[in-house]
Amino acid sequence: MAKAAADLAISQPAVSRAIADMERTLGVRLLDRGRHGIEPTHFGSALLKRGTTIFDELTQGLQELEFLANPTVGQLRIGSSESMAAGLLPAVIDRFTRRHPGIRLDVAQTVLGTFDYRELRERKIDLLLGWTPANFSAEDLVVEPLLSDPRVVVAGKQSKWVRFSRLDLADLADELWILPPPDTFPGAAVAELFRAGGLDMPCTPLTTLSIHLCCRLAATGRFITLLPGSIVQFGGRDLYLKTLPIKLPRTSMVSTAIVTLRDRTLSPAATIFIECVREVSRSIVARSRARPK
């Protein structure tokens, strides 16, 4: 109660009276008060969930009015997987901020290993950019596929393997690999990739979802890892990484998508940002098709 009063800049008795008035009006108890503090009842939890939606829609409405009054300003909260932040997203942000310098972007890193989309469903972010499993769908989400990002096998530029003109996964069976944890979507996809090639999983002294850690360790030349191709395309030179000449099956591709809440009105800033994401994605697809096979 004291924290709520401080956040609202009112007295603690005023908060207590407001809750008591709500309980009388609704005819149900909203809070349980005990020795261990205060926690919402199931009635209170349900009201809290709906209240979050109501206040979010109100905030979105106010932001839309502000944007209509001045289309050069605004704010957008973006969730991004680490792979997107290391690949596609910087190119999108560079283009977007050149066109709309008055719109502030808040980017939060999200972990998509289990795909619960908690931040999006709790309306802490406006949209999410990341990879999704093939044919992924959820009733409350809108998933817009952008491009199929092929996984590539990479090593540091000091690795002995970068001198080869042709390799197979079997050639690297005894190397030290950095791979995603097996109980995550990326980890399961990688395991299937090795099974499809008739191979056992390689030695993995480290499993992680951290793209940054994979890149830094692979750059030493001691480790091999798998990355979405866009990461190497946009930052491979700066990361001191090189793609190894290993042809992987099309099933190894990662589906990159924009994910939004189905029943949530997108702000004007979100709409123009999404269009910018589409533009950059289309340019990547066009360059890929123009590249000699």
PDB file of C-alpha atoms in Angstrom:
ATOM      1  CA  MET A   1       0.000   0.000   0.000  1.00  0.00           C
ATOM      2  CA  ALA A   2       2.803   2.383   0.913  1.00  0.00           C
ATOM      3  CA  LYS A   3       4.543   1.776  -2.422  1.00  0.00           C
ATOM      4  CA  ALA A   4       1.299   2.281  -4.357  1.00  0.00           C
ATOM      5  CA  ALA A   5       0.644   5.510  -2.494  1.00  0.00           C
ATOM      6  CA  ALA A   6       4.137   6.765  -3.248  1.00  0.00           C
ATOM      7  CA  ASP A   7       3.823   5.877  -6.955  1.00  0.00           C
ATOM      8  CA  LEU A   8       0.456   7.661  -7.166  1.00  0.00           C
ATOM      9  CA  ALA A   9       1.593  10.612  -5.042  1.00  0.00           C
ATOM     10  CA  ILE A  10      -1.359  10.213  -2.662  1.00  0.00           C
ATOM     11  CA  SER A  11      -1.685   9.126   0.960  1.00  0.00           C
ATOM     12  CA  GLN A  12      -1.839   5.470   1.988  1.00  0.00           C
ATOM     13  CA  PRO A  13      -5.323   5.862   3.569  1.00  0.00           C
ATOM     14  CA  ALA A  14      -6.566   7.246   0.247  1.00  0.00           C
ATOM     15  CA  VAL A  15      -5.380   4.098  -1.532  1.00  0.00           C
ATOM     16  CA  SER A  16      -7.065   1.899   1.075  1.00  0.00           C
ATOM     17  CA  ARG A  17     -10.339   3.829   0.745  1.00  0.00           C
ATOM     18  CA  ALA A  18     -10.241   3.579  -3.072  1.00  0.00           C
ATOM     19  CA  ILE A  19      -9.799  -0.188  -2.923  1.00  0.00           C
ATOM     20  CA  ALA A  20     -12.518  -0.563  -0.306  1.00  0.00           C
ATOM     21  CA  ASP A  21     -14.886   1.493  -2.514  1.00  0.00           C
ATOM     22  CA  MET A  22     -14.102  -0.757  -5.473  1.00  0.00           C
ATOM     23  CA  GLU A  23     -14.754  -3.898  -3.404  1.00  0.00           C
ATOM     24  CA  ARG A  24     -18.134  -2.538  -2.243  1.00  0.00           C
ATOM     25  CA  THR A  25     -19.098  -1.567  -5.800  1.00  0.00           C
ATOM     26  CA  LEU A  26     -18.067  -4.905  -7.303  1.00  0.00           C
ATOM     27  CA  GLY A  27     -19.287  -7.025  -4.396  1.00  0.00           C
ATOM     28  CA  VAL A  28     -16.114  -9.117  -4.260  1.00  0.00           C
ATOM     29  CA  ARG A  29     -12.869  -9.052  -2.293  1.00  0.00           C
ATOM     30  CA  LEU A  30      -9.941  -7.860  -4.412  1.00  0.00           C
ATOM     31  CA  LEU A  31      -7.093  -8.229  -1.923  1.00  0.00           C
ATOM     32  CA  ASP A  32      -6.174 -10.735   0.742  1.00  0.00           C
ATOM     33  CA  ARG A  33      -4.431  -9.207   3.741  1.00  0.00           C
ATOM     34  CA  GLY A  34      -2.314 -11.494   5.881  1.00  0.00           C
ATOM     35  CA  ARG A  35       0.811 -11.711   7.986  1.00  0.00           C
ATOM     36  CA  HIS A  36       2.967 -11.939   4.875  1.00  0.00           C
ATOM     37  CA  GLY A  37       1.524  -8.825   3.251  1.00  0.00           C
ATOM     38  CA  ILE A  38      -1.124  -8.123   0.639  1.00  0.00           C
ATOM     39  CA  GLU A  39      -1.774 -10.133  -2.496  1.00  0.00           C
ATOM     40  CA  PRO A  40      -4.611 -10.051  -5.043  1.00  0.00           C
ATOM     41  CA  THR A  41      -7.437 -12.583  -4.902  1.00  0.00           C
ATOM     42  CA  HIS A  42      -8.416 -14.325  -8.139  1.00  0.00           C
ATOM     43  CA  PHE A  43     -10.978 -11.511  -8.551  1.00  0.00           C
ATOM     44  CA  GLY A  44      -8.246  -8.953  -8.081  1.00  0.00           C
ATOM     45  CA  SER A  45      -5.920 -10.731 -10.519  1.00  0.00           C
ATOM     46  CA  ALA A  46      -8.630 -10.779 -13.191  1.00  0.00           C
ATOM     47  CA  LEU A  47      -9.330  -7.063 -12.718  1.00  0.00           C
ATOM     48  CA  LEU A  48      -5.620  -6.284 -12.757  1.00  0.00           C
ATOM     49  CA  LYS A  49      -5.198  -8.097 -16.075  1.00  0.00           C
ATOM     50  CA  ARG A  50      -8.062  -6.174 -17.678  1.00  0.00           C
ATOM     51  CA  GLY A  51      -6.878  -2.935 -16.122  1.00  0.00           C
ATOM     52  CA  THR A  52      -3.480  -3.355 -17.783  1.00  0.00           C
ATOM     53  CA  THR A  53      -5.229  -3.657 -21.151  1.00  0.00           C
ATOM     54  CA  ILE A  54      -7.452  -0.636 -20.496  1.00  0.00           C
ATOM     55  CA  PHE A  55      -4.584   1.630 -19.484  1.00  0.00           C
ATOM     56  CA  ASP A  56      -2.463   0.395 -22.383  1.00  0.00           C
ATOM     57  CA  GLU A  57      -5.213   1.215 -24.893  1.00  0.00           C
ATOM     58  CA  LEU A  58      -5.631   4.626 -23.277  1.00  0.00           C
ATOM     59  CA  THR A  59      -1.897   5.264 -23.569  1.00  0.00           C
ATOM     60  CA  GLN A  60      -1.949   4.143 -27.195  1.00  0.00           C
ATOM     61  CA  GLY A  61      -4.834   6.518 -27.862  1.00  0.00           C
ATOM     62  CA  LEU A  62      -2.996   9.475 -26.319  1.00  0.00           C
ATOM     63  CA  GLN A  63       0.119   8.653 -28.319  1.00  0.00           C
ATOM     64  CA  GLU A  64      -1.939   8.532 -31.512  1.00  0.00           C
ATOM     65  CA  LEU A  65      -3.391  11.970 -30.766  1.00  0.00           C
ATOM     66  CA  GLU A  66       0.116  13.313 -30.152  1.00  0.00           C
ATOM     67  CA  PHE A  67       1.326  11.779 -33.412  1.00  0.00           C
ATOM     68  CA  LEU A  68      -1.580  13.302 -35.358  1.00  0.00           C
ATOM     69  CA  ALA A  69      -0.786  16.681 -33.859  1.00  0.00           C
ATOM     70  CA  ASN A  70       2.930  16.290 -34.633  1.00  0.00           C
ATOM     71  CA  PRO A  71       3.874  13.312 -36.877  1.00  0.00           C
ATOM     72  CA  THR A  72       7.595  13.912 -36.283  1.00  0.00           C
ATOM     73  CA  VAL A  73       7.584  12.739 -32.642  1.00  0.00           C
ATOM     74  CA  GLY A  74       6.590   9.637 -30.737  1.00  0.00           C
ATOM     75  CA  GLN A  75       7.844   6.614 -28.834  1.00  0.00           C
ATOM     76  CA  LEU A  76       8.011   2.915 -29.656  1.00  0.00           C
ATOM     77  CA  ARG A  77       8.911  -0.045 -27.432  1.00  0.00           C
ATOM     78  CA  ILE A  78      10.489  -2.891 -29.384  1.00  0.00           C
ATOM     79  CA  GLY A  79      11.320  -6.375 -28.209  1.00  0.00           C
ATOM     80  CA  SER A  80      14.134  -8.074 -30.072  1.00  0.00           C
ATOM     81  CA  SER A  81      15.878 -11.394 -29.872  1.00  0.00           C
ATOM     82  CA  GLU A  82      19.647 -11.158 -29.576  1.00  0.00           C
ATOM     83  CA  SER A  83      20.047 -12.623 -33.056  1.00  0.00           C
ATOM     84  CA  MET A  84      17.952  -9.806 -34.530  1.00  0.00           C
ATOM     85  CA  ALA A  85      19.838  -7.191 -32.516  1.00  0.00           C
ATOM     86  CA  ALA A  86      23.098  -8.550 -33.921  1.00  0.00           C
ATOM     87  CA  GLY A  87      21.842  -8.732 -37.512  1.00  0.00           C
ATOM     88  CA  LEU A  88      18.768  -7.182 -39.104  1.00  0.00           C
ATOM     89  CA  LEU A  89      17.679  -4.701 -36.413  1.00  0.00           C
ATOM     90  CA  PRO A  90      20.623  -2.245 -36.592  1.00  0.00           C
ATOM     91  CA  ALA A  91      20.057  -1.840 -40.341  1.00  0.00           C
ATOM     92  CA  VAL A  92      16.352  -1.149 -39.717  1.00  0.00           C
ATOM     93  CA  ILE A  93      17.051   1.339 -36.932  1.00  0.00           C
ATOM     94  CA  ASP A  94      19.638   3.157 -39.036  1.00  0.00           C
ATOM     95  CA  ARG A  95      17.128   3.653 -41.849  1.00  0.00           C
ATOM     96  CA  PHE A  96      14.212   4.481 -39.528  1.00  0.00           C
ATOM     97  CA  THR A  97      16.039   7.076 -37.418  1.00  0.00           C
ATOM     98  CA  ARG A  98      17.267   8.874 -40.531  1.00  0.00           C
ATOM     99  CA  ARG A  99      13.669   9.271 -41.677  1.00  0.00           C
ATOM    100  CA  HIS A 100      12.047   9.831 -38.277  1.00  0.00           C
ATOM    101  CA  PRO A 101      14.653  11.314 -35.914  1.00  0.00           C
ATOM    102  CA  GLY A 102      11.991  12.573 -33.495  1.00  0.00           C
ATOM    103  CA  ILE A 103      10.574   9.139 -32.684  1.00  0.00           C
ATOM    104  CA  ARG A 104      12.316   7.545 -29.723  1.00  0.00           C
ATOM    105  CA  LEU A 105      12.948   3.810 -29.823  1.00  0.00           C
ATOM    106  CA  ASP A 106      13.253   1.729 -26.662  1.00  0.00           C
ATOM    107  CA  VAL A 107      14.681  -1.709 -27.476  1.00  0.00           C
ATOM    108  CA  ALA A 108      14.429  -4.524 -24.936  1.00  0.00           C
ATOM    109  CA  GLN A 109      16.235  -7.818 -25.465  1.00  0.00           C
ATOM    110  CA  THR A 110      13.961 -10.833 -25.185  1.00  0.00           C
ATOM    111  CA  VAL A 111      14.786 -14.529 -24.890  1.00  0.00           C
ATOM    112  CA  LEU A 112      12.784 -16.604 -27.366  1.00  0.00           C
ATOM    113  CA  GLY A 113      13.976 -20.054 -26.369  1.00  0.00           C
ATOM    114  CA  THR A 114      10.542 -21.040 -25.022  1.00  0.00           C
ATOM    115  CA  PHE A 115       8.307 -18.668 -27.018  1.00  0.00           C
ATOM    116  CA  ASP A 116       6.006 -17.527 -24.235  1.00  0.00           C
ATOM    117  CA  TYR A 117       6.079 -13.909 -25.499  1.00  0.00           C
ATOM    118  CA  ARG A 118       5.488 -12.692 -21.957  1.00  0.00           C
ATOM    119  CA  GLU A 119       6.639  -9.091 -22.513  1.00  0.00           C
ATOM    120  CA  LEU A 120       4.366  -8.730 -25.530  1.00  0.00           C
ATOM    121  CA  ARG A 121       1.351 -10.298 -23.844  1.00  0.00           C
ATOM    122  CA  GLU A 122       1.857  -8.095 -20.780  1.00  0.00           C
ATOM    123  CA  ARG A 123       2.015  -5.062 -23.124  1.00  0.00           C
ATOM    124  CA  LYS A 124       5.464  -4.064 -21.951  1.00  0.00           C
ATOM    125  CA  ILE A 125       6.524  -3.825 -25.600  1.00  0.00           C
ATOM    126  CA  ASP A 126       4.608  -2.779 -28.721  1.00  0.00           C
ATOM    127  CA  LEU A 127       6.007  -5.380 -31.102  1.00  0.00           C
ATOM    128  CA  LEU A 128       8.611  -8.103 -31.204  1.00  0.00           C
ATOM    129  CA  LEU A 129      11.205  -9.011 -33.807  1.00  0.00           C
ATOM    130  CA  GLY A 130      12.696 -12.470 -33.689  1.00  0.00           C
ATOM    131  CA  TRP A 131      12.860 -15.919 -35.164  1.00  0.00           C
ATOM    132  CA  THR A 132       9.931 -18.303 -34.828  1.00  0.00           C
ATOM    133  CA  PRO A 133       9.454 -22.021 -35.461  1.00  0.00           C
ATOM    134  CA  ALA A 134       8.020 -23.018 -38.840  1.00  0.00           C
ATOM    135  CA  ASN A 135       4.216 -22.730 -38.945  1.00  0.00           C
ATOM    136  CA  PHE A 136       4.150 -21.107 -35.498  1.00  0.00           C
ATOM    137  CA  SER A 137       0.777 -19.637 -34.533  1.00  0.00           C
ATOM    138  CA  ALA A 138      -1.102 -18.500 -31.437  1.00  0.00           C
ATOM    139  CA  GLU A 139      -4.676 -17.267 -31.147  1.00  0.00           C
ATOM    140  CA  ASP A 140      -3.769 -13.986 -29.466  1.00  0.00           C
ATOM    141  CA  LEU A 141      -0.767 -13.149 -31.682  1.00  0.00           C
ATOM    142  CA  VAL A 142      -0.245 -11.957 -35.250  1.00  0.00           C
ATOM    143  CA  VAL A 143       2.911 -13.429 -36.783  1.00  0.00           C
ATOM    144  CA  GLU A 144       4.164 -11.843 -40.001  1.00  0.00           C
ATOM    145  CA  PRO A 145       7.052 -13.811 -41.546  1.00  0.00           C
ATOM    146  CA  LEU A 146       9.742 -11.559 -43.015  1.00  0.00           C
ATOM    147  CA  LEU A 147      12.417 -13.813 -44.452  1.00  0.00           C
ATOM    148  CA  SER A 148      13.941 -17.244 -44.145  1.00  0.00           C
ATOM    149  CA  ASP A 149      17.381 -16.777 -42.650  1.00  0.00           C
ATOM    150  CA  PRO A 150      19.687 -19.720 -43.410  1.00  0.00           C
ATOM    151  CA  ARG A 151      21.838 -20.994 -40.586  1.00  0.00           C
ATOM    152  CA  VAL A 152      25.548 -21.041 -41.356  1.00  0.00           C
ATOM    153  CA  VAL A 153      28.505 -22.739 -39.717  1.00  0.00           C
ATOM    154  CA  VAL A 154      31.099 -20.182 -38.649  1.00  0.00           C
ATOM    155  CA  ALA A 155      34.579 -20.113 -37.193  1.00  0.00           C
ATOM    156  CA  GLY A 156      37.060 -17.424 -36.298  1.00  0.00           C
ATOM    157  CA  LYS A 157      39.281 -16.080 -39.078  1.00  0.00           C
ATOM    158  CA  GLN A 158      42.242 -17.702 -37.318  1.00  0.00           C
ATOM    159  CA  SER A 159      40.704 -21.175 -37.482  1.00  0.00           C
ATOM    160  CA  LYS A 160      42.398 -23.777 -39.665  1.00  0.00           C
ATOM    161  CA  TRP A 161      39.027 -24.595 -41.212  1.00  0.00           C
ATOM    162  CA  VAL A 162      38.665 -21.266 -43.036  1.00  0.00           C
ATOM    163  CA  ARG A 163      41.324 -22.374 -45.546  1.00  0.00           C
ATOM    164  CA  PHE A 164      39.167 -25.219 -46.871  1.00  0.00           C
ATOM    165  CA  SER A 165      37.091 -24.701 -50.021  1.00  0.00           C
ATOM    166  CA  ARG A 166      34.634 -27.487 -49.199  1.00  0.00           C
ATOM    167  CA  LEU A 167      33.576 -29.128 -45.947  1.00  0.00           C
ATOM    168  CA  ASP A 168      30.894 -31.371 -44.455  1.00  0.00           C
ATOM    169  CA  LEU A 169      29.524 -31.364 -40.920  1.00  0.00           C
ATOM    170  CA  ALA A 170      31.210 -34.736 -40.432  1.00  0.00           C
ATOM    171  CA  ASP A 171      34.610 -33.086 -40.947  1.00  0.00           C
ATOM    172  CA  LEU A 172      34.003 -31.012 -37.799  1.00  0.00           C
ATOM    173  CA  ALA A 173      32.668 -33.828 -35.642  1.00  0.00           C
ATOM    174  CA  ASP A 174      35.663 -33.730 -33.290  1.00  0.00           C
ATOM    175  CA  GLU A 175      35.781 -29.943 -32.946  1.00  0.00           C
ATOM    176  CA  LEU A 176      34.574 -27.934 -29.950  1.00  0.00           C
ATOM    177  CA  TRP A 177      31.115 -26.532 -30.692  1.00  0.00           C
ATOM    178  CA  ILE A 178      29.038 -23.838 -29.013  1.00  0.00           C
ATOM    179  CA  LEU A 179      25.352 -24.655 -29.460  1.00  0.00           C
ATOM    180  CA  PRO A 180      21.956 -23.661 -27.991  1.00  0.00           C
ATOM    181  CA  PRO A 181      20.651 -25.585 -24.962  1.00  0.00           C
ATOM    182  CA  PRO A 182      18.861 -28.777 -26.084  1.00  0.00           C
ATOM    183  CA  ASP A 183      15.636 -27.898 -24.226  1.00  0.00           C
ATOM    184  CA  THR A 184      15.041 -24.768 -26.341  1.00  0.00           C
ATOM    185  CA  PHE A 185      13.625 -24.360 -29.848  1.00  0.00           C
ATOM    186  CA  PRO A 186      17.006 -23.433 -31.383  1.00  0.00           C
ATOM    187  CA  GLY A 187      18.661 -26.346 -29.588  1.00  0.00           C
ATOM    188  CA  ALA A 188      16.058 -28.848 -30.807  1.00  0.00           C
ATOM    189  CA  ALA A 189      16.422 -27.519 -34.365  1.00  0.00           C
ATOM    190  CA  VAL A 190      20.214 -27.938 -34.246  1.00  0.00           C
ATOM    191  CA  ALA A 191      19.899 -31.480 -32.882  1.00  0.00           C
ATOM    192  CA  GLU A 192      17.571 -32.357 -35.757  1.00  0.00           C
ATOM    193  CA  LEU A 193      20.103 -30.901 -38.197  1.00  0.00           C
ATOM    194  CA  PHE A 194      22.802 -33.291 -36.988  1.00  0.00           C
ATOM    195  CA  ARG A 195      20.412 -36.249 -36.865  1.00  0.00           C
ATOM    196  CA  ALA A 196      19.360 -35.587 -40.464  1.00  0.00           C
ATOM    197  CA  GLY A 197      23.016 -35.842 -41.448  1.00  0.00           C
ATOM    198  CA  GLY A 198      23.372 -39.154 -39.637  1.00  0.00           C
ATOM    199  CA  LEU A 199      25.680 -37.587 -37.056  1.00  0.00           C
ATOM    200  CA  ASP A 200      25.850 -37.622 -33.281  1.00  0.00           C
ATOM    201  CA  MET A 201      25.802 -34.305 -31.494  1.00  0.00           C
ATOM    202  CA  PRO A 202      29.351 -32.906 -31.343  1.00  0.00           C
ATOM    203  CA  CYS A 203      31.297 -32.065 -28.218  1.00  0.00           C
ATOM    204  CA  THR A 204      29.756 -28.953 -26.671  1.00  0.00           C
ATOM    205  CA  PRO A 205      31.712 -27.629 -23.690  1.00  0.00           C
ATOM    206  CA  LEU A 206      29.252 -24.722 -23.592  1.00  0.00           C
ATOM    207  CA  THR A 207      25.562 -24.365 -24.429  1.00  0.00           C
ATOM    208  CA  THR A 208      24.059 -20.900 -24.545  1.00  0.00           C
ATOM    209  CA  LEU A 209      21.423 -18.733 -26.237  1.00  0.00           C
ATOM    210  CA  SER A 210      23.820 -15.774 -26.147  1.00  0.00           C
ATOM    211  CA  ILE A 211      24.753 -14.788 -29.699  1.00  0.00           C
ATOM    212  CA  HIS A 212      27.365 -12.403 -28.318  1.00  0.00           C
ATOM    213  CA  LEU A 213      29.082 -15.209 -26.416  1.00  0.00           C
ATOM    214  CA  CYS A 214      28.980 -17.517 -29.441  1.00  0.00           C
ATOM    215  CA  CYS A 215      30.561 -14.860 -31.649  1.00  0.00           C
ATOM    216  CA  ARG A 216      33.271 -13.861 -29.196  1.00  0.00           C
ATOM    217  CA  LEU A 217      34.339 -17.429 -28.495  1.00  0.00           C
ATOM    218  CA  ALA A 218      34.188 -18.522 -32.131  1.00  0.00           C
ATOM    219  CA  ALA A 219      36.375 -15.532 -33.020  1.00  0.00           C
ATOM    220  CA  THR A 220      39.201 -17.050 -30.952  1.00  0.00           C
ATOM    221  CA  GLY A 221      39.535 -19.782 -33.571  1.00  0.00           C
ATOM    222  CA  ARG A 222      39.068 -22.589 -31.010  1.00  0.00           C
ATOM    223  CA  PHE A 223      35.320 -23.079 -31.380  1.00  0.00           C
ATOM    224  CA  ILE A 224      32.741 -23.730 -34.112  1.00  0.00           C
ATOM    225  CA  THR A 225      29.178 -22.450 -33.905  1.00  0.00           C
ATOM    226  CA  LEU A 226      25.965 -22.072 -35.879  1.00  0.00           C
ATOM    227  CA  LEU A 227      24.464 -18.626 -36.486  1.00  0.00           C
ATOM    228  CA  PRO A 228      21.642 -17.124 -38.524  1.00  0.00           C
ATOM    229  CA  GLY A 229      23.238 -15.968 -41.779  1.00  0.00           C
ATOM    230  CA  SER A 230      22.061 -12.367 -41.362  1.00  0.00           C
ATOM    231  CA  ILE A 231      24.363 -11.920 -38.358  1.00  0.00           C
ATOM    232  CA  VAL A 232      27.422 -12.759 -40.428  1.00  0.00           C
ATOM    233  CA  GLN A 233      26.062 -10.767 -43.369  1.00  0.00           C
ATOM    234  CA  PHE A 234      25.676  -7.572 -41.339  1.00  0.00           C
ATOM    235  CA  GLY A 235      28.503  -7.923 -38.834  1.00  0.00           C
ATOM    236  CA  GLY A 236      30.800 -10.801 -39.760  1.00  0.00           C
ATOM    237  CA  ARG A 237      33.721  -8.561 -40.658  1.00  0.00           C
ATOM    238  CA  ASP A 238      33.568  -6.698 -37.351  1.00  0.00           C
ATOM    239  CA  LEU A 239      33.126  -9.966 -35.472  1.00  0.00           C
ATOM    240  CA  TYR A 240      36.217 -11.582 -37.061  1.00  0.00           C
ATOM    241  CA  LEU A 241      34.123 -14.525 -38.205  1.00  0.00           C
ATOM    242  CA  LYS A 242      34.032 -16.432 -41.460  1.00  0.00           C
ATOM    243  CA  THR A 243      31.331 -18.675 -42.867  1.00  0.00           C
ATOM    244  CA  LEU A 244      32.595 -22.176 -43.547  1.00  0.00           C
ATOM    245  CA  PRO A 245      31.727 -23.802 -46.909  1.00  0.00           C
ATOM    246  CA  ILE A 246      29.217 -26.289 -45.539  1.00  0.00           C
ATOM    247  CA  LYS A 247      25.916 -26.725 -47.335  1.00  0.00           C
ATOM    248  CA  LEU A 248      23.079 -27.182 -44.853  1.00  0.00           C
ATOM    249  CA  PRO A 249      19.567 -28.378 -45.751  1.00  0.00           C
ATOM    250  CA  ARG A 250      16.777 -25.847 -46.251  1.00  0.00           C
ATOM    251  CA  THR A 251      15.170 -27.152 -43.067  1.00  0.00           C
ATOM    252  CA  SER A 252      17.981 -25.423 -41.162  1.00  0.00           C
ATOM    253  CA  MET A 253      16.606 -22.007 -42.095  1.00  0.00           C
ATOM    254  CA  VAL A 254      15.319 -19.704 -39.371  1.00  0.00           C
ATOM    255  CA  SER A 255      12.009 -17.931 -39.931  1.00  0.00           C
ATOM    256  CA  THR A 256      12.334 -14.259 -38.970  1.00  0.00           C
ATOM    257  CA  ALA A 257       9.055 -12.552 -38.095  1.00  0.00           C
ATOM    258  CA  ILE A 258       7.277  -9.525 -36.642  1.00  0.00           C
ATOM    259  CA  VAL A 259       4.981 -10.537 -33.775  1.00  0.00           C
ATOM    260  CA  THR A 260       2.197  -8.297 -32.429  1.00  0.00           C
ATOM    261  CA  LEU A 261      -0.887  -8.748 -30.238  1.00  0.00           C
ATOM    262  CA  ARG A 262      -3.969  -9.560 -32.303  1.00  0.00           C
ATOM    263  CA  ASP A 263      -6.492  -7.361 -30.467  1.00  0.00           C
ATOM    264  CA  ARG A 264      -4.173  -4.434 -29.806  1.00  0.00           C
ATOM    265  CA  THR A 265      -4.307  -1.292 -31.914  1.00  0.00           C
ATOM    266  CA  LEU A 266      -0.884  -0.446 -33.297  1.00  0.00           C
ATOM    267  CA  SER A 267       0.341   3.108 -32.815  1.00  0.00           C
ATOM    268  CA  PRO A 268       1.266   5.156 -35.906  1.00  0.00           C
ATOM    269  CA  ALA A 269       4.927   4.905 -34.874  1.00  0.00           C
ATOM    270  CA  ALA A 270       4.663   1.097 -34.768  1.00  0.00           C
ATOM    271  CA  THR A 271       3.000   1.027 -38.187  1.00  0.00           C
ATOM    272  CA  ILE A 272       5.718   3.027 -39.923  1.00  0.00           C
ATOM    273  CA  PHE A 273       8.458   1.105 -38.110  1.00  0.00           C
ATOM    274  CA  ILE A 274       7.000  -2.199 -39.291  1.00  0.00           C
ATOM    275  CA  GLU A 275       6.968  -0.896 -42.865  1.00  0.00           C
ATOM    276  CA  CYS A 276      10.646   0.003 -42.495  1.00  0.00           C
ATOM    277  CA  VAL A 277      11.366  -3.552 -41.293  1.00  0.00           C
ATOM    278  CA  ARG A 278       9.596  -4.892 -44.388  1.00  0.00           C
ATOM    279  CA  GLU A 279      11.652  -2.660 -46.672  1.00  0.00           C
ATOM    280  CA  VAL A 280      14.981  -3.815 -45.232  1.00  0.00           C
ATOM    281  CA  SER A 281      13.841  -7.455 -45.336  1.00  0.00           C
ATOM    282  CA  ARG A 282      12.837  -7.130 -48.991  1.00  0.00           C
ATOM    283  CA  SER A 283      16.240  -5.661 -49.831  1.00  0.00           C
ATOM    284  CA  ILE A 284      17.952  -8.649 -48.159  1.00  0.00           C
ATOM    285  CA  VAL A 285      15.818 -11.107 -50.146  1.00  0.00           C
ATOM    286  CA  ALA A 286      16.556  -9.223 -53.385  1.00  0.00           C
ATOM    287  CA  ARG A 287      20.335  -9.268 -52.755  1.00  0.00           C
ATOM    288  CA  SER A 288      20.181 -12.968 -51.899  1.00  0.00           C
ATOM    289  CA  ARG A 289      18.420 -13.804 -55.168  1.00  0.00           C
ATOM    290  CA  ALA A 290      20.872 -11.697 -57.167  1.00  0.00           C
ATOM    291  CA  ARG A 291      23.908 -13.383 -55.597  1.00  0.00           C
ATOM    292  CA  PRO A 292      25.559 -15.987 -57.854  1.00  0.00           C
ATOM    293  CA  LYS A 293      24.818 -19.551 -56.798  1.00  0.00           C
TER     294      LYS A 293
END
